[in-house]
CSV table of C-alpha atoms and ligand atoms in Angstrom, one decimal:
chain,number,residue,atom,x,y,z
I,9,MET,CA,77.7,21.7,-41.7
I,10,ASN,CA,80.9,20.1,-40.4
I,11,LYS,CA,82.0,16.8,-41.7
I,12,LYS,CA,80.7,13.9,-39.7
I,13,ILE,CA,83.1,11.7,-37.7
I,14,THR,CA,82.3,8.1,-38.1
I,15,GLY,CA,82.8,5.1,-35.8
I,16,ILE,CA,85.5,2.5,-36.3
I,17,ARG,CA,85.0,-0.3,-38.7
I,18,GLY,CA,84.0,-3.6,-37.0
I,19,MET,CA,83.0,-1.8,-33.7
I,20,SER,CA,79.2,-1.5,-33.4
I,21,ASP,CA,77.0,0.9,-31.6
I,22,LEU,CA,74.4,-1.0,-29.5
I,23,LEU,CA,71.2,0.9,-30.1
I,24,PRO,CA,68.6,1.4,-27.3
I,25,ASP,CA,66.2,-0.8,-29.1
I,26,GLU,CA,68.7,-3.7,-28.8
I,27,THR,CA,69.8,-3.3,-25.2
I,28,PRO,CA,66.8,-5.0,-23.5
I,29,LEU,CA,67.8,-8.2,-25.3
I,30,TRP,CA,71.4,-7.8,-24.2
I,31,GLN,CA,70.4,-7.1,-20.7
I,32,PHE,CA,68.1,-10.1,-20.6
I,33,VAL,CA,70.9,-12.4,-21.9
I,34,GLU,CA,73.5,-11.0,-19.6
I,35,GLY,CA,71.1,-11.2,-16.7
I,36,VAL,CA,70.5,-14.9,-17.3
I,37,LEU,CA,74.2,-15.7,-17.6
I,38,ARG,CA,75.1,-13.7,-14.4
I,39,ARG,CA,72.3,-15.3,-12.4
I,40,ILE,CA,73.3,-18.9,-13.4
I,41,ALA,CA,77.0,-18.3,-12.8
I,42,ALA,CA,76.3,-16.8,-9.4
I,43,GLY,CA,74.0,-19.7,-8.6
I,44,TYR,CA,76.8,-22.2,-9.3
I,45,GLY,CA,78.9,-20.3,-6.8
I,46,TYR,CA,81.0,-18.2,-9.2
I,47,ARG,CA,82.0,-14.7,-8.3
I,48,GLU,CA,82.5,-11.7,-10.6
I,49,PHE,CA,86.1,-10.4,-11.2
I,50,ARG,CA,86.7,-7.1,-13.1
I,51,VAL,CA,90.1,-6.4,-14.6
I,52,PRO,CA,91.3,-3.6,-17.0
I,53,VAL,CA,90.8,-3.9,-20.8
I,54,VAL,CA,94.4,-2.9,-21.4
I,55,GLU,CA,97.4,-5.0,-20.4
I,56,ARG,CA,101.1,-5.1,-21.2
I,57,SER,CA,101.6,-6.6,-24.7
I,58,GLU,CA,104.0,-9.1,-23.2
I,59,LEU,CA,101.2,-10.7,-21.2
I,60,PHE,CA,99.4,-11.8,-24.4
I,61,LYS,CA,102.5,-12.9,-26.2
I,62,ARG,CA,103.6,-15.1,-23.3
I,63,SER,CA,100.2,-16.7,-22.7
I,64,ILE,CA,98.3,-16.9,-26.0
I,65,GLY,CA,101.6,-17.7,-27.9
I,66,GLU,CA,103.7,-15.8,-30.4
I,67,VAL,CA,102.8,-18.1,-33.3
I,68,THR,CA,99.0,-17.7,-33.2
I,69,ASP,CA,96.5,-15.7,-35.3
I,70,ILE,CA,95.7,-13.4,-32.4
I,71,VAL,CA,99.3,-12.4,-31.5
I,72,GLU,CA,100.6,-12.4,-35.1
I,73,LYS,CA,97.9,-10.3,-36.7
I,74,GLU,CA,94.9,-9.5,-34.6
I,75,MET,CA,96.1,-7.4,-31.6
I,76,TYR,CA,95.5,-3.7,-31.1
I,77,THR,CA,98.9,-2.8,-29.8
I,78,PHE,CA,100.2,0.7,-29.2
I,79,GLU,CA,102.8,2.6,-27.2
I,80,ASP,CA,101.6,4.8,-24.4
I,81,ARG,CA,103.2,8.2,-23.8
I,82,ASN,CA,105.9,6.5,-21.8
I,83,GLY,CA,106.9,4.3,-24.7
I,84,GLU,CA,105.5,1.2,-23.1
I,85,SER,CA,103.9,-1.4,-25.4
I,86,LEU,CA,100.2,-2.0,-24.4
I,87,THR,CA,97.5,-4.0,-26.0
I,88,LEU,CA,93.7,-3.9,-25.9
I,89,ARG,CA,92.7,-7.3,-24.5
I,90,PRO,CA,91.9,-9.8,-27.4
I,91,GLU,CA,90.6,-12.3,-24.8
I,92,GLY,CA,90.1,-12.4,-21.1
I,93,THR,CA,92.0,-15.4,-19.6
I,94,ALA,CA,95.4,-13.8,-19.7
I,95,GLY,CA,94.4,-10.7,-17.8
I,96,ILE,CA,92.4,-12.8,-15.2
I,97,VAL,CA,95.4,-15.0,-14.6
I,98,ARG,CA,97.7,-12.0,-14.3
I,99,ALA,CA,95.3,-10.3,-11.8
I,100,ALA,CA,94.6,-13.5,-9.8
I,101,ILE,CA,98.3,-14.0,-9.3
I,102,GLU,CA,99.0,-10.4,-8.5
I,103,ASN,CA,96.2,-10.1,-6.0
I,104,GLY,CA,97.1,-13.3,-4.2
I,105,LEU,CA,93.8,-15.0,-5.2
I,106,LEU,CA,95.5,-18.3,-6.0
I,107,HIS,CA,97.6,-18.6,-2.8
I,108,ASN,CA,96.3,-21.6,-0.9
I,109,GLN,CA,92.8,-21.0,-2.4
I,110,LYS,CA,90.5,-22.2,-5.0
I,111,GLN,CA,88.6,-19.8,-7.2
I,112,LYS,CA,85.5,-19.9,-9.3
I,113,LEU,CA,85.2,-16.7,-11.3
I,114,TRP,CA,83.2,-15.0,-14.1
I,115,TYR,CA,83.6,-11.8,-16.0
I,116,THR,CA,82.2,-10.1,-19.0
I,117,GLY,CA,83.1,-7.2,-21.3
I,118,PRO,CA,84.5,-6.1,-24.6
I,119,MET,CA,87.4,-7.8,-26.4
I,120,PHE,CA,89.4,-6.4,-29.4
I,121,ARG,CA,90.8,-8.2,-32.4
I,122,TYR,CA,91.8,-6.7,-35.7
I,123,GLU,CA,89.9,-9.2,-37.8
I,124,LYS,CA,88.1,-8.9,-41.1
I,125,PRO,CA,84.7,-7.6,-40.0
I,126,GLN,CA,81.7,-9.8,-41.2
I,127,LYS,CA,78.6,-11.2,-39.7
I,128,GLY,CA,79.5,-12.7,-36.3
I,129,ARG,CA,83.1,-11.4,-36.5
I,130,TYR,CA,83.8,-7.9,-35.2
I,131,ARG,CA,86.8,-5.9,-34.1
I,132,GLN,CA,85.2,-5.0,-30.8
I,133,PHE,CA,83.1,-7.9,-29.6
I,134,HIS,CA,81.9,-9.1,-26.2
I,135,GLN,CA,82.4,-12.2,-24.1
I,136,PHE,CA,81.0,-13.7,-21.0
I,137,ASP,CA,83.6,-16.0,-19.5
I,138,VAL,CA,84.2,-18.2,-16.5
I,139,GLU,CA,87.5,-19.3,-15.1
I,140,VAL,CA,88.2,-21.8,-12.3
I,141,PHE,CA,91.5,-22.2,-10.5
I,142,GLY,CA,92.7,-25.0,-8.2
I,143,TYR,CA,90.6,-27.9,-9.3
I,144,ASP,CA,92.2,-30.8,-11.0
I,145,GLY,CA,89.5,-33.4,-11.6
I,146,PRO,CA,87.1,-33.9,-14.5
I,147,ASP,CA,84.2,-33.0,-12.2
I,148,ILE,CA,84.9,-29.3,-12.6
I,149,ASP,CA,85.3,-29.7,-16.4
I,150,ALA,CA,81.8,-31.3,-16.4
I,151,GLU,CA,80.4,-28.6,-14.2
I,152,LEU,CA,81.5,-25.9,-16.6
I,153,ILE,CA,79.9,-27.7,-19.5
I,154,LEU,CA,76.7,-28.4,-17.5
I,155,MET,CA,76.5,-24.7,-16.7
I,156,THR,CA,76.6,-23.7,-20.4
I,157,ALA,CA,74.0,-26.3,-21.2
I,158,ARG,CA,71.7,-24.7,-18.5
I,159,MET,CA,72.4,-21.3,-20.1
I,160,TRP,CA,71.2,-22.6,-23.5
I,161,GLN,CA,68.1,-24.0,-21.9
I,162,GLU,CA,67.2,-20.8,-20.1
I,163,LEU,CA,67.9,-18.7,-23.2
I,164,GLY,CA,65.8,-21.0,-25.3
I,165,ILE,CA,68.7,-21.9,-27.6
I,166,LYS,CA,68.4,-25.3,-29.2
I,167,ASP,CA,70.6,-25.7,-32.2
I,168,VAL,CA,74.0,-26.0,-30.6
I,169,GLU,CA,76.2,-29.1,-30.5
I,170,LEU,CA,79.0,-29.9,-28.1
I,171,GLN,CA,82.4,-31.0,-29.4
I,172,LEU,CA,85.1,-32.4,-27.1
I,173,ASN,CA,88.7,-33.2,-27.4
I,174,SER,CA,91.7,-33.7,-25.2
I,175,LEU,CA,95.1,-32.2,-25.9
I,176,GLY,CA,96.9,-34.2,-23.2
I,177,THR,CA,99.8,-33.0,-21.2
I,178,PRO,CA,102.6,-30.8,-22.6
I,179,ALA,CA,104.6,-34.0,-23.1
I,180,SER,CA,102.0,-35.8,-25.1
I,181,ARG,CA,101.4,-32.7,-27.1
I,182,THR,CA,105.2,-32.5,-27.9
I,183,ALA,CA,105.1,-36.1,-29.1
I,184,TYR,CA,102.1,-35.3,-31.2
I,185,ARG,CA,103.7,-32.2,-32.5
I,186,ASP,CA,106.6,-34.3,-33.9
I,187,ARG,CA,104.2,-36.6,-35.7
I,188,LEU,CA,102.3,-33.6,-37.2
I,189,VAL,CA,105.5,-32.0,-38.5
I,190,GLU,CA,106.4,-35.2,-40.1
I,191,TYR,CA,103.0,-35.6,-41.7
I,192,PHE,CA,102.6,-32.0,-43.0
I,193,ALA,CA,106.3,-31.9,-44.1
I,194,ALA,CA,105.5,-34.8,-46.4
I,195,HIS,CA,102.7,-32.6,-47.9
I,196,ARG,CA,104.8,-29.4,-48.0
I,197,ASP,CA,103.8,-28.6,-51.6
I,198,SER,CA,100.1,-28.4,-50.7
I,199,LEU,CA,100.6,-25.8,-47.9
I,200,ASP,CA,100.3,-22.0,-48.5
I,201,ASP,CA,103.1,-19.7,-47.4
I,202,GLU,CA,101.7,-19.0,-44.0
I,203,ASN,CA,101.2,-22.6,-43.1
I,204,ARG,CA,104.6,-23.6,-44.5
I,205,ASP,CA,106.1,-20.9,-42.2
I,206,ARG,CA,104.2,-22.3,-39.2
I,207,LEU,CA,105.0,-25.9,-39.9
I,208,HIS,CA,108.1,-25.9,-37.6
I,209,ARG,CA,107.1,-23.0,-35.4
I,210,ASN,CA,103.7,-24.2,-34.3
I,211,PRO,CA,102.4,-27.2,-36.3
I,212,LEU,CA,99.2,-27.6,-34.2
I,213,ARG,CA,98.0,-24.3,-35.6
I,214,LEU,CA,97.8,-26.0,-39.0
I,215,LEU,CA,94.9,-28.0,-37.7
I,216,ASP,CA,93.1,-24.8,-36.9
I,217,SER,CA,93.3,-23.4,-40.4
I,218,LYS,CA,90.1,-22.3,-42.0
I,219,LEU,CA,91.4,-22.5,-45.6
I,220,PRO,CA,89.0,-24.8,-47.6
I,221,GLU,CA,91.9,-26.3,-49.5
I,222,MET,CA,93.5,-27.4,-46.2
I,223,GLN,CA,90.5,-29.3,-45.0
I,224,PRO,CA,91.2,-32.7,-46.7
I,225,LEU,CA,94.8,-32.6,-45.5
I,226,ILE,CA,93.7,-31.8,-42.0
I,227,ALA,CA,91.1,-34.6,-42.1
I,228,ALA,CA,93.7,-37.2,-42.9
I,229,ALA,CA,96.3,-35.9,-40.3
I,230,PRO,CA,97.4,-38.1,-37.4
I,231,GLN,CA,95.2,-37.8,-34.3
I,232,LEU,CA,96.3,-36.6,-30.9
I,233,THR,CA,94.0,-39.1,-29.2
I,234,ASP,CA,96.3,-41.9,-30.4
I,235,SER,CA,99.3,-40.5,-28.5
I,236,LEU,CA,97.4,-39.3,-25.4
I,237,ASP,CA,99.1,-40.1,-22.1
I,238,THR,CA,97.3,-42.4,-19.6
I,239,VAL,CA,96.5,-39.7,-17.0
I,240,SER,CA,95.0,-37.4,-19.6
I,241,ALA,CA,93.1,-40.3,-21.2
I,242,GLU,CA,91.6,-41.2,-17.8
I,243,HIS,CA,90.7,-37.6,-17.1
I,244,PHE,CA,89.0,-37.4,-20.5
I,245,ALA,CA,87.1,-40.6,-19.9
I,246,GLY,CA,86.0,-39.3,-16.5
I,247,LEU,CA,84.6,-36.2,-18.1
I,248,GLN,CA,82.7,-38.1,-20.8
I,249,GLU,CA,81.2,-40.4,-18.1
I,250,LEU,CA,79.9,-37.5,-16.1
I,251,LEU,CA,78.4,-35.8,-19.1
I,252,THR,CA,76.7,-39.0,-20.2
I,253,ALA,CA,75.3,-39.5,-16.8
I,254,ALA,CA,73.9,-35.9,-16.8
I,255,GLY,CA,72.4,-36.5,-20.3
I,256,VAL,CA,74.6,-34.0,-22.1
I,257,VAL,CA,75.0,-35.1,-25.7
I,258,PHE,CA,78.5,-34.5,-27.2
I,259,SER,CA,80.7,-35.6,-30.1
I,260,LEU,CA,84.4,-36.2,-30.1
I,261,ASN,CA,86.3,-34.0,-32.5
I,262,PRO,CA,90.0,-35.0,-32.7
I,263,ARG,CA,90.8,-31.9,-34.9
I,264,LEU,CA,89.7,-29.5,-32.2
I,265,VAL,CA,92.9,-27.7,-31.0
I,266,ARG,CA,91.6,-24.2,-30.3
I,267,GLY,CA,93.4,-21.1,-31.5
I,268,LEU,CA,95.5,-20.4,-28.4
I,269,ASP,CA,98.6,-22.1,-27.1
I,270,TYR,CA,97.9,-22.4,-23.4
I,271,TYR,CA,95.4,-25.3,-23.5
I,272,THR,CA,96.1,-28.7,-22.0
I,273,ARG,CA,93.8,-31.8,-21.7
I,274,THR,CA,90.1,-30.9,-22.1
I,275,VAL,CA,89.1,-28.5,-24.9
I,276,PHE,CA,85.5,-28.0,-26.1
I,277,GLU,CA,83.4,-25.9,-28.3
I,278,TRP,CA,79.7,-25.4,-28.7
I,279,VAL,CA,79.0,-24.9,-32.4
I,280,THR,CA,76.0,-24.2,-34.5
I,281,ASP,CA,75.2,-24.4,-38.2
I,282,LYS,CA,72.6,-21.5,-37.8
I,283,LEU,CA,75.1,-18.7,-38.0
I,284,GLY,CA,76.9,-19.3,-41.3
I,285,ALA,CA,80.7,-19.5,-41.2
I,286,GLN,CA,80.9,-18.1,-37.6
I,287,GLY,CA,79.6,-21.2,-35.9
I,288,ALA,CA,81.5,-21.2,-32.6
I,289,VAL,CA,79.3,-19.8,-29.8
I,290,CYS,CA,81.3,-20.9,-26.8
I,291,ALA,CA,84.7,-22.3,-26.5
I,292,GLY,CA,87.0,-23.3,-23.6
I,293,GLY,CA,89.3,-25.8,-22.1
I,294,ARG,CA,91.9,-26.6,-19.5
I,295,TYR,CA,95.1,-24.5,-19.1
I,296,ASP,CA,96.9,-26.2,-16.3
I,297,GLY,CA,100.3,-24.7,-17.2
I,298,LEU,CA,99.4,-21.1,-17.7
I,299,VAL,CA,99.5,-19.8,-14.1
I,300,GLU,CA,103.1,-21.1,-13.8
I,301,GLN,CA,104.0,-19.7,-17.2
I,302,LEU,CA,102.8,-16.3,-16.0
I,303,GLY,CA,104.9,-16.4,-12.8
I,304,GLY,CA,102.5,-18.0,-10.3
I,305,ARG,CA,102.8,-21.4,-8.6
I,306,PRO,CA,101.6,-24.4,-10.6
I,307,THR,CA,97.7,-24.3,-10.5
I,308,PRO,CA,95.3,-26.3,-12.5
I,309,ALA,CA,92.8,-24.1,-14.3
I,310,ILE,CA,89.9,-24.3,-16.8
I,311,GLY,CA,87.6,-21.8,-18.4
I,312,TRP,CA,85.3,-21.0,-21.3
I,313,ALA,CA,84.3,-17.9,-23.2
I,314,MET,CA,81.0,-17.2,-24.9
I,315,GLY,CA,80.8,-14.7,-27.8
I,316,LEU,CA,77.8,-12.5,-26.9
I,317,GLU,CA,77.1,-11.2,-30.4
I,318,ARG,CA,76.8,-14.8,-31.7
I,319,LEU,CA,74.8,-15.8,-28.6
I,320,ILE,CA,72.4,-12.9,-29.1
I,321,GLU,CA,71.9,-13.9,-32.7
I,322,MET,CA,70.9,-17.4,-31.5
I,323,VAL,CA,68.4,-16.0,-29.0
I,324,LYS,CA,66.9,-13.9,-31.8
I,325,LEU,CA,66.6,-17.0,-34.0
I,326,ALA,CA,65.0,-18.9,-31.1
I,327,GLU,CA,62.5,-16.0,-30.6
I,328,THR,CA,62.8,-16.3,-26.9
I,329,PRO,CA,60.4,-13.8,-25.2
I,330,VAL,CA,62.4,-10.9,-23.8
I,331,PRO,CA,61.3,-8.4,-21.1
I,332,ALA,CA,60.9,-5.0,-22.7
I,333,GLY,CA,62.2,-2.9,-19.8
I,334,ASN,CA,59.8,0.0,-20.5
I,335,PRO,CA,58.0,2.2,-17.9
I,336,ASP,CA,54.7,0.9,-16.4
I,337,VAL,CA,53.1,4.3,-16.0
I,338,TYR,CA,53.2,7.5,-18.2
I,339,LEU,CA,52.2,10.8,-16.7
I,340,VAL,CA,50.3,13.0,-19.2
I,341,ALA,CA,50.2,16.6,-18.1
I,342,VAL,CA,48.8,19.4,-20.2
I,343,GLY,CA,49.5,23.0,-19.4
I,344,GLU,CA,52.4,24.6,-17.5
I,345,ALA,CA,51.0,24.3,-14.0
I,346,ALA,CA,50.0,20.7,-14.5
I,347,GLY,CA,53.4,20.0,-15.9
I,348,ARG,CA,55.1,21.3,-12.8
I,349,GLN,CA,52.7,19.3,-10.5
I,350,ALA,CA,53.3,16.1,-12.5
I,351,LEU,CA,57.0,16.2,-11.7
I,352,LEU,CA,56.2,16.4,-8.0
I,353,LEU,CA,53.5,13.8,-8.2
I,354,ALA,CA,55.7,11.4,-10.0
I,355,GLU,CA,58.4,11.6,-7.3
I,356,ASP,CA,55.8,10.7,-4.7
I,357,LEU,CA,54.6,7.8,-6.8
I,358,ARG,CA,58.2,6.6,-7.3
I,359,THR,CA,58.8,6.6,-3.5
I,360,ALA,CA,55.5,4.8,-2.8
I,361,LEU,CA,55.7,2.3,-5.7
I,362,PRO,CA,59.4,1.6,-6.3
I,363,GLN,CA,58.5,-1.6,-8.2
I,364,TYR,CA,57.1,0.3,-11.1
I,365,GLY,CA,58.7,2.5,-13.7
I,366,ILE,CA,57.1,5.9,-14.0
I,367,GLU,CA,57.8,8.3,-16.9
I,368,VAL,CA,56.7,11.9,-16.9
I,369,ASN,CA,55.9,13.6,-20.2
I,370,ALA,CA,58.6,16.2,-20.9
I,371,GLY,CA,58.4,19.0,-23.4
I,372,GLY,CA,54.7,19.8,-23.2
I,373,GLY,CA,52.3,19.1,-26.0
I,374,SER,CA,48.6,18.6,-26.5
I,375,PHE,CA,46.6,15.7,-25.0
I,376,LYS,CA,46.7,14.0,-28.4
I,377,SER,CA,50.5,14.2,-28.9
I,378,GLN,CA,51.2,13.2,-25.2
I,379,PHE,CA,48.9,10.1,-25.5
I,380,LYS,CA,50.9,9.1,-28.6
I,381,ARG,CA,54.1,9.3,-26.7
I,382,ALA,CA,52.5,7.4,-23.8
I,383,ASP,CA,51.5,4.6,-26.2
I,384,LYS,CA,55.0,4.5,-27.7
I,385,SER,CA,56.7,4.4,-24.3
I,386,GLY,CA,55.2,0.9,-23.7
I,387,ALA,CA,53.6,1.9,-20.4
I,388,ARG,CA,50.4,0.1,-19.4
I,389,LEU,CA,48.8,2.9,-17.6
I,390,ALA,CA,48.4,6.7,-18.3
I,391,VAL,CA,47.9,9.1,-15.4
I,392,ILE,CA,46.4,12.3,-16.7
I,393,LEU,CA,46.7,15.8,-15.3
I,394,GLY,CA,44.9,18.8,-17.0
I,395,ALA,CA,43.7,22.1,-15.7
I,396,ASP,CA,40.4,20.5,-14.3
I,397,GLU,CA,42.2,17.7,-12.6
I,398,LEU,CA,44.6,20.2,-11.1
I,399,ALA,CA,41.9,22.4,-9.8
I,400,ASN,CA,40.1,19.4,-8.1
I,401,GLU,CA,43.2,17.7,-6.8
I,402,GLN,CA,42.4,14.7,-9.0
I,403,ALA,CA,44.0,12.7,-11.8
I,404,GLY,CA,42.6,10.7,-14.7
I,405,LEU,CA,43.6,7.0,-14.9
I,406,LYS,CA,43.5,5.3,-18.3
I,407,ASN,CA,44.5,1.7,-19.0
I,408,LEU,CA,46.4,1.8,-22.3
I,409,ARG,CA,46.1,-1.9,-23.0
I,410,HIS,CA,42.4,-2.4,-22.5
I,411,GLU,CA,39.5,-0.4,-23.9
I,412,THR,CA,38.1,0.5,-20.5
I,413,GLU,CA,36.6,3.9,-19.4
I,414,GLN,CA,38.9,6.5,-18.0
I,415,GLN,CA,38.5,6.8,-14.2
I,416,THR,CA,38.9,9.9,-12.0
I,417,VAL,CA,40.8,9.4,-8.8
I,418,ALA,CA,41.5,11.8,-5.9
I,419,TRP,CA,45.3,12.4,-5.4
I,420,GLN,CA,45.2,10.7,-2.0
I,421,ASP,CA,43.8,7.5,-3.5
I,422,LEU,CA,46.1,7.5,-6.5
I,423,ILE,CA,48.8,5.2,-5.2
I,424,ALA,CA,46.3,2.5,-4.3
I,425,ALA,CA,44.5,2.9,-7.6
I,426,ILE,CA,47.7,2.6,-9.7
I,427,ASP,CA,48.8,-0.4,-7.8
I,428,GLY,CA,45.4,-2.0,-8.1
I,429,GLU,CA,45.2,-1.4,-11.8
I,430,LEU,CA,48.8,-2.7,-12.5
I,431,THR,CA,48.4,-5.8,-10.4
I,432,THR,CA,45.1,-6.9,-11.9
I,433,ASP,CA,46.2,-6.1,-15.4
M,506,LIG,P1,86.8,-18.2,-34.3
M,506,LIG,O1,87.2,-19.6,-34.6
M,506,LIG,O2,85.3,-18.0,-34.7
M,506,LIG,O3,87.7,-17.2,-34.8
M,506,LIG,P2,88.1,-18.2,-31.8
M,506,LIG,O4,88.5,-19.6,-31.6
M,506,LIG,O5,89.1,-17.2,-32.3
M,506,LIG,O6,86.8,-18.1,-32.7
M,506,LIG,P3,87.9,-17.7,-28.9
M,506,LIG,O7,89.2,-17.0,-28.8
M,506,LIG,O8,87.8,-19.0,-28.5
M,506,LIG,O9,87.4,-17.6,-30.5
M,506,LIG,O10,86.8,-16.8,-28.3
M,506,LIG,C1,85.6,-17.3,-27.7
M,506,LIG,C2,84.4,-17.0,-28.4
M,506,LIG,O11,84.3,-15.6,-28.7
M,506,LIG,C3,84.2,-17.6,-29.8
M,506,LIG,O12,83.6,-18.9,-29.6
M,506,LIG,C4,83.2,-16.7,-30.5
M,506,LIG,O13,81.9,-17.0,-30.1
M,506,LIG,C5,83.6,-15.3,-29.9
M,506,LIG,N1,84.5,-14.6,-30.8
M,506,LIG,C6,85.8,-14.7,-31.1
M,506,LIG,N2,86.2,-13.8,-32.0
M,506,LIG,C7,85.2,-13.0,-32.3
M,506,LIG,C8,85.0,-11.9,-33.1
M,506,LIG,N3,86.0,-11.3,-33.8
M,506,LIG,N4,83.8,-11.3,-33.2
M,506,LIG,C9,82.7,-11.9,-32.5
M,506,LIG,N5,82.8,-12.9,-31.7
M,506,LIG,C10,84.0,-13.5,-31.6
M,507,LIG,MG1,89.6,-16.4,-34.2
């Protein structure tokens, strides 16, 4: 035997047993986003490396150590997208979607980050995201959050908590930055090498540190809320009022800065204590400066991203019922002639009854082994063709869920009989 080739660490195969749950979750998210008036946008998973450096920021975990960057055959530096916003903004500018227009968009797909793989943290993971362009007021911030709250409700997820913060304008951030540098510089000796290095390059990142020994220092650090500019403070108050009116519970977390550089004003995270260390299920915020930073005209923007692996874990914990996605009817056909007839019969049934899934037994087998497969398929009804049925142009009909007698039905009555059996079931 040849040596097996394995998959890549931190990149999972999604097995057929798991896909119904994924399809259910994705279906709910798509339906809700579409219902709020958001439209799907699809962009490539590979972009120029420069795009991520300029948007996410050079001094961030993602750009410093998590990107899958490579040269293509032309010697151009490309990167597998570590997040979606940068590519969406690039594509929205390039396709003229932001020119005198507002946009409400969603997208989903794989993201790639070279992280230490562990539960809830992978190297290929999936996000569902929304991004909105051209809306300035706190009403759209509130709408984005209300949409996520509705998603939790429809997915049956309960144990998530909303945390909010405002990072203010770039100017109030700069003022805050100076205070932070002063504060952390006074505690230089307590910083590890990485954080000491970042102190002057990107001090806000220190607040995002996950190191346990950093936590007391972070807790005592100055708060941005104290140096927030008036316009941002009003925006933030407006958002809180709208959320309160809508009955959305939240807490203010002045340490919430998010791991990317492009955020301004509102930032938020939905967190849970049910998933161990990887507690952020959904995260987002405003990035009013990013469109301009990437070569477009100044355009207010806001978005969020959900980690689907973590979301799926929450849905599993909530034990939300998930549609199985199996066939409704299984055709049992014993003998070569019956097998051939079953293929044709199934096509007629599929045309007449497109609302039902119809699986045909493949690969022959005895009645006993075919019935076993029929049970395993999850179908509710077996249609049976043997030599006798074939000779009489009839089929057997057996309900696989209830202990009722098998019926015999003429071929011309089969469609009505199947429909009757499945609708009364
Ligand atoms: P974390 O603090 O957990 O590293 P993050 O701030 O880096 O998260 P974002 O860039 O905001 O994450 O991505 C949005 C969401 O994507 C996160 O809230 C999380 O649910 C999910 N996510 C991020 N990185 C991973 C990963 N490596 N594996 C699985 N899910 C992830
Ligand atoms: Mg991260």
